[in-house]
Amino acid sequence: MLKTNLFIISIVLLLVGCGEESIAITANKGVDNFTKPFQTEILEAINQARSQPRDCHDGLGLVGPSNPLILNNQLYDSAYEHSNDLAQSNTFSHKGSGREYDITGYNKGRESLFYERIESHGYLDYKIVGENIAGGQKTVKEVMKAWLNSPDHCTNIMNPSYTEVGIAIVVNPNSEYGIYWTQNFGG
């Protein structure tokens, strides 16, 4: 018990000393206590990016600003399923692995597609959905920089048709990337 308390105190002191909390350090918090605080931080970063005109280098030129997004639990559930599948199956694709952690695909007997995961979690009355994934970035700042520097990911972030987002992060230190990020967008 003393070792556990000292470990927790060490982590707290380490986090207090850091300017930006590293995902790898907080992996011991558990899924709900881990992802939820970062959802707000990532949502703020997304909405900050959407608040100003931006060229995503996708051929559309300057786009935005776009209205802020709000969090949606169904989109979070689908994002979590995918981040968890990527982390546990040690794969990296918008397609699910088709294995046990890709619940939507496993139930269909094949790899899942992003919109199937979104629909399987009850997000049905939509006009548009999209997905961004990332792997290996240790901070919100790093992952947002990567997404905004990628034309397709930036286009998703800036798309004015999106009104909601679900964001999930799963850590598996025994996988290739260690940290897996998924954003599922809907409108």
C-alpha positions as CSV (number, residue, x, y, z in Angstrom):
1,M,0.0,0.0,0.0
2,L,2.8,2.4,0.9
3,K,4.5,1.7,-2.5
4,T,1.2,2.4,-4.3
5,N,0.7,5.7,-2.4
6,L,4.3,6.7,-3.1
7,F,3.9,5.9,-6.8
8,I,0.7,8.0,-7.0
9,I,2.4,10.9,-5.2
10,S,5.4,10.6,-7.6
11,I,3.0,10.7,-10.6
12,V,1.2,13.7,-9.2
13,L,4.4,15.6,-8.6
14,L,5.7,14.7,-12.0
15,L,2.5,16.0,-13.6
16,V,2.5,19.2,-11.6
17,G,6.0,19.9,-12.9
18,C,5.1,19.5,-16.5
19,G,3.7,22.2,-18.7
20,E,1.7,19.8,-20.9
21,E,0.5,16.5,-19.5
22,S,1.9,13.6,-21.4
23,I,-0.6,10.8,-22.3
24,A,2.0,8.1,-21.5
25,I,2.3,9.3,-17.9
26,T,-1.5,9.2,-17.3
27,A,-2.1,5.8,-18.8
28,N,-2.6,4.3,-15.3
29,K,-5.8,6.4,-14.7
30,G,-8.1,3.8,-16.3
31,V,-10.3,4.4,-19.4
32,D,-13.0,6.7,-18.1
33,N,-10.7,8.7,-15.8
34,F,-8.1,8.9,-18.6
35,T,-10.0,9.8,-21.8
36,K,-12.6,12.2,-20.4
37,P,-10.2,15.0,-19.3
38,F,-8.5,14.9,-22.6
39,Q,-11.8,15.1,-24.5
40,T,-12.3,18.6,-23.2
41,E,-8.8,19.6,-24.0
42,I,-8.9,18.2,-27.5
43,L,-12.4,19.7,-28.1
44,E,-11.0,23.1,-27.1
45,A,-8.1,22.6,-29.6
46,I,-10.4,21.5,-32.4
47,N,-12.7,24.5,-31.8
48,Q,-9.7,26.9,-31.6
49,A,-8.6,25.5,-35.0
50,R,-12.1,25.9,-36.4
51,S,-12.4,29.5,-35.1
52,Q,-10.0,30.9,-37.8
53,P,-9.7,30.6,-41.5
54,R,-7.2,27.9,-42.6
55,D,-5.8,26.4,-45.7
56,C,-5.7,22.6,-45.3
57,H,-3.8,22.3,-48.6
58,D,-6.6,20.1,-50.0
59,G,-7.3,22.2,-53.1
60,L,-10.1,24.1,-51.5
61,G,-8.0,27.1,-50.5
62,L,-8.9,29.1,-47.3
63,V,-11.8,27.6,-45.4
64,G,-13.6,28.6,-42.2
65,P,-14.1,29.8,-39.7
66,S,-16.5,27.0,-38.8
67,N,-18.9,26.8,-35.8
68,P,-17.7,25.1,-32.7
69,L,-18.3,21.3,-32.2
70,I,-20.0,19.7,-29.2
71,L,-19.2,16.3,-27.7
72,N,-21.5,13.4,-28.5
73,N,-21.5,10.2,-26.4
74,Q,-22.4,7.9,-29.3
75,L,-19.6,9.3,-31.4
76,Y,-17.3,8.8,-28.3
77,D,-18.4,5.2,-28.0
78,S,-17.5,4.5,-31.7
79,A,-14.2,6.4,-31.4
80,Y,-13.4,4.4,-28.3
81,E,-14.2,1.1,-30.0
82,H,-11.8,2.0,-32.8
83,S,-8.9,3.3,-30.6
84,N,-9.2,0.3,-28.4
85,D,-9.2,-2.1,-31.4
86,L,-6.1,-0.4,-32.9
87,A,-4.3,-0.5,-29.6
88,Q,-5.2,-4.1,-28.8
89,S,-4.8,-5.6,-32.3
90,N,-1.6,-3.6,-33.0
91,T,-3.0,-2.3,-36.3
92,F,-3.4,1.1,-37.8
93,S,-6.2,1.7,-40.3
94,H,-9.6,3.3,-40.7
95,K,-10.8,-0.3,-41.1
96,G,-11.3,-2.3,-38.0
97,S,-9.2,-5.4,-37.5
98,G,-12.2,-7.8,-37.6
99,R,-11.0,-9.3,-34.4
100,E,-12.6,-9.4,-31.0
101,Y,-11.8,-5.7,-30.1
102,D,-13.4,-4.6,-33.4
103,I,-16.8,-5.4,-32.0
104,T,-18.7,-4.1,-34.9
105,G,-16.6,-6.0,-37.5
106,Y,-16.4,-9.1,-35.3
107,N,-20.2,-9.3,-35.2
108,K,-20.3,-8.9,-39.0
109,G,-17.6,-11.5,-39.5
110,R,-15.2,-9.0,-41.2
111,E,-13.4,-5.8,-40.8
112,S,-15.6,-2.9,-39.8
113,L,-15.8,0.5,-41.7
114,F,-15.8,3.7,-39.7
115,Y,-19.4,4.6,-40.5
116,E,-20.6,1.1,-39.5
117,R,-18.9,1.6,-36.0
118,I,-20.6,5.0,-35.7
119,E,-24.0,3.5,-36.6
120,S,-23.6,0.5,-34.4
121,H,-23.3,2.9,-31.4
122,G,-26.6,4.5,-32.2
123,Y,-25.6,7.5,-34.2
124,L,-28.1,7.1,-37.0
125,D,-29.8,10.3,-38.0
126,Y,-26.9,12.0,-39.7
127,K,-26.2,13.7,-43.0
128,I,-22.4,13.3,-42.8
129,V,-19.8,11.5,-40.7
130,G,-16.0,11.3,-40.7
131,E,-13.1,9.9,-38.8
132,N,-9.5,11.0,-38.0
133,I,-7.0,8.6,-36.4
134,A,-3.5,9.1,-35.2
135,G,-0.9,7.0,-33.4
136,G,2.1,7.7,-31.3
137,Q,1.7,11.4,-30.4
138,K,2.1,11.9,-26.7
139,T,0.3,15.2,-26.2
140,V,-2.8,17.0,-27.5
141,K,-0.6,19.7,-29.0
142,E,1.4,17.0,-31.0
143,V,-1.7,15.2,-32.3
144,M,-3.5,18.4,-33.3
145,K,-0.3,19.6,-35.2
146,A,-0.2,16.2,-37.0
147,W,-3.9,16.4,-37.9
148,L,-3.8,20.0,-39.1
149,N,-0.7,19.3,-41.2
150,S,-2.5,16.5,-43.0
151,P,-4.8,17.7,-45.7
152,D,-7.5,15.1,-45.2
153,H,-7.5,15.3,-41.4
154,C,-7.5,19.1,-41.5
155,T,-10.4,19.1,-43.9
156,N,-12.4,16.9,-41.4
157,I,-11.5,19.3,-38.5
158,M,-12.6,22.3,-40.5
159,N,-15.7,20.9,-42.2
160,P,-18.6,23.3,-41.4
161,S,-21.1,20.4,-41.9
162,Y,-19.9,18.7,-38.7
163,T,-21.6,19.8,-35.5
164,E,-20.6,17.0,-33.1
165,V,-17.5,15.0,-32.3
166,G,-16.5,12.0,-30.1
167,I,-12.9,11.7,-29.1
168,A,-11.1,8.6,-27.6
169,I,-7.6,7.8,-26.6
170,V,-6.3,4.3,-25.7
171,V,-2.8,3.5,-24.5
172,N,-1.2,0.1,-25.0
173,P,2.6,0.3,-24.3
174,N,3.0,-3.1,-25.9
175,S,1.8,-2.0,-29.3
176,E,3.7,-0.3,-32.1
177,Y,2.4,3.2,-31.5
178,G,1.6,3.0,-27.8
179,I,-1.1,5.7,-28.0
180,Y,-4.1,5.7,-30.4
181,W,-6.3,8.7,-31.0
182,T,-9.7,8.6,-32.8
183,Q,-12.0,11.5,-33.6
184,N,-15.4,10.7,-35.0
185,F,-17.3,13.6,-36.5
186,G,-21.0,13.8,-37.3
187,G,-23.6,16.3,-38.5
